[in-house]
Short mmCIF file of C-alpha atoms in Angstrom, two decimals:
data_model
loop_
_atom_site.label_atom_id
_atom_site.label_comp_id
_atom_site.label_asym_id
_atom_site.label_seq_id
_atom_site.Cartn_x
_atom_site.Cartn_y
_atom_site.Cartn_z
CA ILE X 1 0.00 0.00 0.00
CA VAL X 2 1.14 3.54 -0.75
CA VAL X 3 -0.51 6.40 1.13
CA LYS X 4 -0.12 10.06 0.26
CA LYS X 5 -0.45 12.57 3.08
CA ARG X 6 -0.18 16.32 2.58
CA LEU X 7 1.49 18.07 5.51
CA ASP X 8 0.04 21.57 5.83
CA ILE X 9 0.59 23.88 8.81
CA GLU X 10 -2.95 25.26 8.38
CA LYS X 11 -4.45 21.75 8.80
CA ASP X 12 -1.75 19.87 10.72
CA ILE X 13 -1.51 22.72 13.18
CA TYR X 14 0.80 20.81 15.55
CA LEU X 15 3.59 21.48 13.04
CA LYS X 16 3.84 25.10 14.17
CA ASP X 17 4.89 23.84 17.61
CA HIS X 18 7.56 21.54 16.17
CA ALA X 19 9.72 24.12 14.43
CA ILE X 20 13.43 24.88 14.64
CA GLU X 21 14.37 28.47 13.77
CA ASN X 22 10.81 28.92 12.47
CA VAL X 23 11.05 25.96 10.08
CA PRO X 24 8.39 23.29 10.83
CA TYR X 25 9.61 19.68 10.90
CA MET X 26 7.50 16.54 10.81
CA PRO X 27 8.04 15.00 14.28
CA ALA X 28 9.62 11.55 14.41
CA VAL X 29 6.67 10.33 16.51
CA MET X 30 4.22 11.36 13.77
CA GLY X 31 6.33 9.35 11.33
CA ILE X 32 5.90 6.37 13.64
CA GLU X 33 2.15 7.00 13.76
CA ALA X 34 2.02 7.27 9.95
CA PHE X 35 3.71 3.87 9.71
CA ALA X 36 1.19 2.38 12.15
CA GLU X 37 -1.85 3.82 10.41
CA ALA X 38 -0.72 2.82 6.90
CA SER X 39 0.02 -0.70 8.18
CA ASN X 40 -3.41 -0.83 9.79
CA LEU X 41 -4.98 -0.02 6.40
CA LEU X 42 -3.13 -2.99 4.92
CA TYR X 43 -3.96 -5.31 7.84
CA PRO X 44 -7.08 -3.87 9.57
CA ASP X 45 -7.73 -7.04 11.60
CA MET X 46 -4.28 -7.21 13.17
CA GLN X 47 -2.54 -5.35 16.00
CA ILE X 48 0.16 -2.90 14.92
CA THR X 49 2.14 -2.73 18.16
CA SER X 50 5.70 -3.74 17.28
CA MET X 51 8.35 -2.00 15.18
CA LYS X 52 12.07 -2.60 14.76
CA ASN X 53 15.03 -0.90 13.12
CA ILE X 54 13.35 2.50 12.88
CA LYS X 55 15.62 5.04 11.24
CA PHE X 56 15.11 8.76 10.85
CA GLU X 57 17.33 9.29 7.84
CA LEU X 58 16.50 12.85 6.75
CA PRO X 59 14.24 15.45 8.38
CA ILE X 60 11.01 16.43 6.63
CA LYS X 61 10.92 20.23 6.50
CA LEU X 62 8.17 22.59 5.41
CA LEU X 63 10.30 25.30 3.86
CA LYS X 64 8.68 28.75 3.80
CA ASP X 65 5.71 27.05 5.49
CA ASN X 66 4.73 25.50 2.15
CA PRO X 67 2.71 22.25 2.25
CA ILE X 68 4.56 19.07 1.32
CA ASP X 69 3.32 15.66 0.22
CA ILE X 70 4.77 12.62 1.93
CA PHE X 71 4.39 9.08 0.60
CA ILE X 72 4.14 6.21 3.09
CA THR X 73 4.88 2.83 1.48
CA VAL X 74 4.22 -0.42 3.37
CA GLU X 75 5.27 -3.67 1.70
CA LYS X 76 4.67 -7.24 2.83
CA ASP X 77 7.74 -9.32 3.67
CA ARG X 78 8.69 -12.25 5.90
CA SER X 79 11.13 -12.37 8.78
CA SER X 80 13.83 -15.03 9.05
CA ASN X 81 11.56 -17.24 11.16
CA GLY X 82 8.61 -16.89 8.78
CA ASP X 83 6.60 -14.34 10.77
CA LEU X 84 4.81 -11.58 8.90
CA LYS X 85 6.99 -8.51 8.54
CA LEU X 86 6.22 -5.22 6.82
CA MET X 87 8.85 -2.95 5.36
CA ALA X 88 7.82 0.70 5.61
CA LYS X 89 9.30 3.95 4.36
CA ILE X 90 8.35 7.61 4.10
CA GLU X 91 9.55 9.54 1.06
CA THR X 92 9.03 12.87 -0.65
CA GLU X 93 9.20 13.86 -4.30
CA PHE X 94 10.74 16.93 -5.89
CA HIS X 95 8.87 18.82 -8.59
CA ASN X 96 9.96 21.79 -10.66
CA LYS X 97 7.89 24.97 -10.98
CA ASP X 98 5.87 23.33 -13.77
CA GLY X 99 4.89 20.42 -11.54
CA ILE X 100 7.13 17.89 -13.29
CA LYS X 101 8.75 15.33 -11.02
CA LEU X 102 12.53 15.42 -11.07
CA GLY X 103 14.99 12.79 -9.88
CA THR X 104 14.36 9.95 -7.48
CA ASN X 105 12.32 10.10 -4.28
CA LYS X 106 14.05 11.36 -1.16
CA LEU X 107 14.02 8.79 1.68
CA HIS X 108 13.24 10.15 5.15
CA PHE X 109 12.09 7.44 7.61
CA ILE X 110 12.17 3.62 7.47
CA ALA X 111 10.97 0.85 9.78
CA GLU X 112 10.17 -2.84 10.06
CA ILE X 113 6.66 -3.54 11.38
CA TYR X 114 5.41 -6.81 12.86
CA PRO X 115 1.59 -7.18 12.89
CA THR X 116 0.10 -9.74 15.26
CA LYS X 117 -3.33 -11.11 16.09
CA THR X 118 -2.67 -11.10 19.84
CA ASP X 119 -2.71 -8.17 22.26
CA LEU X 120 0.63 -7.00 23.57
CA ASN X 121 1.22 -7.36 27.31
CA PHE X 122 4.28 -6.38 29.31
CA SER X 123 5.47 -8.04 32.48
CA LYS X 124 6.71 -5.70 35.18
CA PRO X 125 10.52 -5.68 35.18
CA GLU X 126 12.29 -6.76 38.31
CA GLY X 127 14.29 -4.33 40.38
CA ASP X 128 12.16 -1.26 39.75
CA GLY X 129 10.72 -0.96 43.27
CA ARG X 130 12.66 2.23 44.05
CA ASP X 131 11.32 3.98 40.95
CA ILE X 132 7.74 2.92 41.67
CA ASP X 133 8.12 4.15 45.23
CA ILE X 134 9.33 7.54 43.96
CA ILE X 135 6.29 7.75 41.68
CA ALA X 136 3.92 6.66 44.46
CA ARG X 137 5.20 9.42 46.75
CA PHE X 138 4.87 12.07 44.07
CA SER X 139 2.02 14.57 44.38
CA GLU X 140 1.16 17.92 42.85
CA ASP X 141 2.89 19.58 45.82
CA SER X 142 6.13 17.61 45.41
CA LYS X 143 9.29 19.46 44.43
CA LEU X 144 10.60 18.49 41.02
CA GLU X 145 14.29 17.81 40.42
CA ILE X 146 13.98 19.68 37.10
CA SER X 147 10.85 21.65 36.25
CA ASP X 148 9.08 21.65 32.92
CA ILE X 149 9.80 25.40 32.74
CA ASP X 150 13.53 24.74 32.92
CA ILE X 151 13.27 21.94 30.34
CA TYR X 152 11.55 24.13 27.75
CA LYS X 153 14.01 26.93 28.22
CA ARG X 154 16.37 24.51 26.48
CA PHE X 155 14.11 22.53 24.12
CA PHE X 156 12.66 24.04 20.94
CA HIS X 157 9.19 22.53 21.37
CA GLY X 158 6.15 24.81 21.33
CA PRO X 159 3.11 24.42 23.64
CA LYS X 160 1.49 21.42 21.92
CA PHE X 161 4.73 19.46 22.24
CA GLN X 162 5.57 20.47 25.79
CA VAL X 163 4.49 17.04 27.03
CA HIS X 164 7.20 16.59 29.68
CA GLY X 165 5.84 17.67 33.06
CA GLY X 166 9.18 17.68 34.87
CA VAL X 167 11.75 15.31 36.39
CA LEU X 168 10.93 13.43 39.59
CA ASP X 169 14.34 11.83 40.04
CA ILE X 170 17.61 11.72 38.10
CA ASP X 171 21.14 10.43 38.46
CA SER X 172 23.97 9.81 36.00
CA ASP X 173 22.37 6.76 34.38
CA ARG X 174 18.58 6.96 34.88
CA ILE X 175 15.71 9.43 34.97
CA ILE X 176 12.03 9.41 35.92
CA GLY X 177 9.76 12.08 34.49
CA ILE X 178 6.05 12.78 34.40
CA MET X 179 4.03 13.17 31.23
CA THR X 180 1.63 16.07 30.96
CA VAL X 181 -1.39 15.95 28.65
CA LYS X 182 -1.70 19.09 26.57
CA ASP X 183 -5.07 20.60 25.80
CA GLY X 184 -5.88 22.04 22.41
CA ASP X 185 -6.30 20.69 18.91
CA ILE X 186 -3.39 19.37 16.89
CA PHE X 187 -5.44 19.17 13.66
CA ASN X 188 -8.05 21.59 12.38
CA PHE X 189 -10.07 18.90 10.60
CA ILE X 190 -10.83 16.45 13.43
CA ASP X 191 -11.47 16.66 17.16
CA ASN X 192 -10.08 14.04 19.56
CA PRO X 193 -8.20 11.96 16.96
CA GLU X 194 -7.65 8.29 17.74
CA PHE X 195 -4.02 7.29 17.46
CA ILE X 196 -2.51 3.82 17.28
CA SER X 197 0.96 4.41 18.73
CA ASN X 198 0.15 7.12 21.32
CA PRO X 199 2.67 9.50 19.71
CA MET X 200 2.61 12.18 22.39
CA ALA X 201 3.55 9.61 25.05
CA ILE X 202 6.44 8.45 22.86
CA GLU X 203 7.38 12.10 22.42
CA ALA X 204 7.53 12.44 26.22
CA ALA X 205 9.81 9.39 26.33
CA PHE X 206 12.05 10.95 23.65
CA GLN X 207 12.31 14.20 25.56
CA ASN X 208 12.92 12.40 28.85
CA ALA X 209 15.92 10.58 27.38
CA GLY X 210 17.07 13.90 25.94
CA VAL X 211 17.03 15.50 29.40
CA LEU X 212 19.15 12.64 30.77
CA GLY X 213 21.62 13.14 27.94
CA MET X 214 21.78 16.86 28.70
CA LYS X 215 22.33 16.22 32.40
CA ARG X 216 24.86 13.44 31.87
CA ASN X 217 26.93 14.69 28.94
CA ASN X 218 25.97 18.37 28.53
CA VAL X 219 24.86 17.91 24.92
CA MET X 220 21.77 18.55 22.82
CA SER X 221 20.57 15.66 20.66
CA LEU X 222 17.81 14.52 18.31
CA PRO X 223 16.23 11.12 17.49
CA ASP X 224 18.32 8.96 15.15
CA THR X 225 17.31 5.29 15.35
CA ILE X 226 15.31 2.85 17.50
CA ASP X 227 16.23 -0.83 17.64
CA GLU X 228 12.79 -1.88 18.89
CA LEU X 229 9.56 -0.10 19.83
CA LEU X 230 6.59 -1.80 21.52
CA TYR X 231 3.39 -0.11 22.68
CA ARG X 232 -0.18 -0.82 23.73
CA ASN X 233 -3.31 1.20 24.45
CA VAL X 234 -3.55 3.13 27.70
CA PRO X 235 -6.87 2.52 29.55
CA GLU X 236 -9.11 5.58 29.85
CA ASN X 237 -9.05 5.38 33.66
CA ILE X 238 -5.28 6.04 33.77
CA ASP X 239 -4.91 9.75 34.42
CA LYS X 240 -1.13 9.97 34.84
CA LEU X 241 1.73 8.47 32.88
CA TYR X 242 5.42 8.50 33.76
CA VAL X 243 8.50 8.12 31.58
CA ARG X 244 11.70 6.33 32.53
CA ALA X 245 15.00 6.15 30.70
CA LYS X 246 18.26 4.37 31.39
CA TYR X 247 21.58 5.20 29.78
CA ALA X 248 22.71 2.19 27.74
CA GLY X 249 26.00 3.38 26.26
CA ALA X 250 27.35 5.37 23.34
CA GLU X 251 28.70 4.85 19.85
CA ASP X 252 30.19 7.35 17.43
CA ASN X 253 28.32 10.62 18.00
CA LYS X 254 25.26 8.95 19.53
CA GLN X 255 23.93 8.24 23.02
CA ILE X 256 21.85 5.10 23.57
CA PHE X 257 18.89 4.76 25.95
CA ASP X 258 16.25 2.22 26.93
CA THR X 259 12.93 3.81 27.84
CA GLU X 260 9.54 2.92 29.30
CA ILE X 261 6.16 4.57 29.67
CA ILE X 262 4.47 3.43 32.88
CA ASP X 263 1.60 4.27 35.21
CA ARG X 264 1.61 4.86 38.96
CA ASP X 265 1.49 1.10 39.66
CA GLY X 266 4.38 0.26 37.36
CA ASN X 267 2.26 -1.14 34.52
CA ILE X 268 4.11 -0.67 31.24
CA TYR X 269 2.50 0.77 28.11
CA SER X 270 5.49 1.31 25.87
CA VAL X 271 9.11 0.18 25.65
CA MET X 272 11.93 1.45 23.48
CA LYS X 273 15.10 -0.59 23.29
CA GLY X 274 18.25 0.85 21.81
CA TYR X 275 16.94 4.38 21.28
CA LYS X 276 19.84 6.31 19.79
CA MET X 277 20.08 10.10 19.84
CA ILE X 278 22.60 11.90 17.68
CA THR X 279 24.46 14.81 19.25
CA THR X 280 23.67 18.16 17.61
CA GLY X 281 25.58 20.53 19.85
CA VAL X 282 27.23 21.19 23.21
CA LEU X 283 25.36 23.07 25.93
CA ASN X 284 26.73 26.43 26.95
CA ASP X 285 27.17 27.12 30.65
CA SER X 286 23.73 28.75 31.02
CA GLU X 287 22.01 25.70 29.49
CA LYS X 288 23.62 23.07 31.73
CA PHE X 289 21.47 21.46 34.43
#
C-alpha cells in the first residue's frame, strides 16, 4: 500500500509547535504513527504494536511554510523465522515549478513492522521498586528535580509538544519524568483523533531521554534510530503516565537509551530498546542542568 499525506501547517496545526528556527519539521513520533496507520490499512484485523530498526534518515521540512506531500509505502515481507513482517518507508518527491517530477524520491524514515493477532502485554521488570516508590510518593505539591519550565528553556518545542511535566528523580544513568497531557487541537479537521501508537507519550519518552543526555553529557541531541519499539493502548481510567529512561552506552556521536512509559502502579504501556540520539551541539554554561 502507498498512502499520500499532505502536511500543511494550516491543517496539521501541531507542526507550528515543532519548528526549529521557524522551520516546521514533521516529528519523528508522527512518522511512527504514519507507519502504524498505513500498516493498519493494509492489515485492519491485526494489531500494529511492534516495530524494529526504525531510522530517521532525513528530516522532513516545510520550507517557507509550504505544504509538502509525503508518501508512506508499506510492503509485505517475511522475517527469518517466517513471521509476517512489513517494510515501511516515508519519502518525498521533488517537482519543478511546472509540476514535473525530477529525480528519485528522497528517503526520510524507514521501519520494520510486525503485525500480530494477539494483544501485547508487558510483564513488570524486576528491580524497579525504588522507581515505583518515587512515583507513588509524588504529588502535585512535590518538588521536582527539574521543572518543565527549565526543560523548555532549552528545548525548541512549542506548547502542543511540551508534554514533559518535569523530572521526579535523576542520576547519572537513569531518569524518571512525568508526562503532561496538553489541551488544544493538533489538527483543524478532526477533534479528539484516535491514534494507534500514542505519539505524544512516545514524544515524552524521547524528551525524557534527551534530558538525561543533557544532564549526563551536557549535549543537545535529536532522534536517530530505535532498535525496537513496543506499545499498547492506555486505559481511559489512567490519568497519569510517567517516563523512565536508562543510559545504555554510546557509539560514534550517539547516546543510547532504553525507555519505558508506565503508570503509577508500574504497569508498562510502551518500551523502546536501543533508542539512539545523535548529538547536535554542546550546551553552553547557562544551558547546563
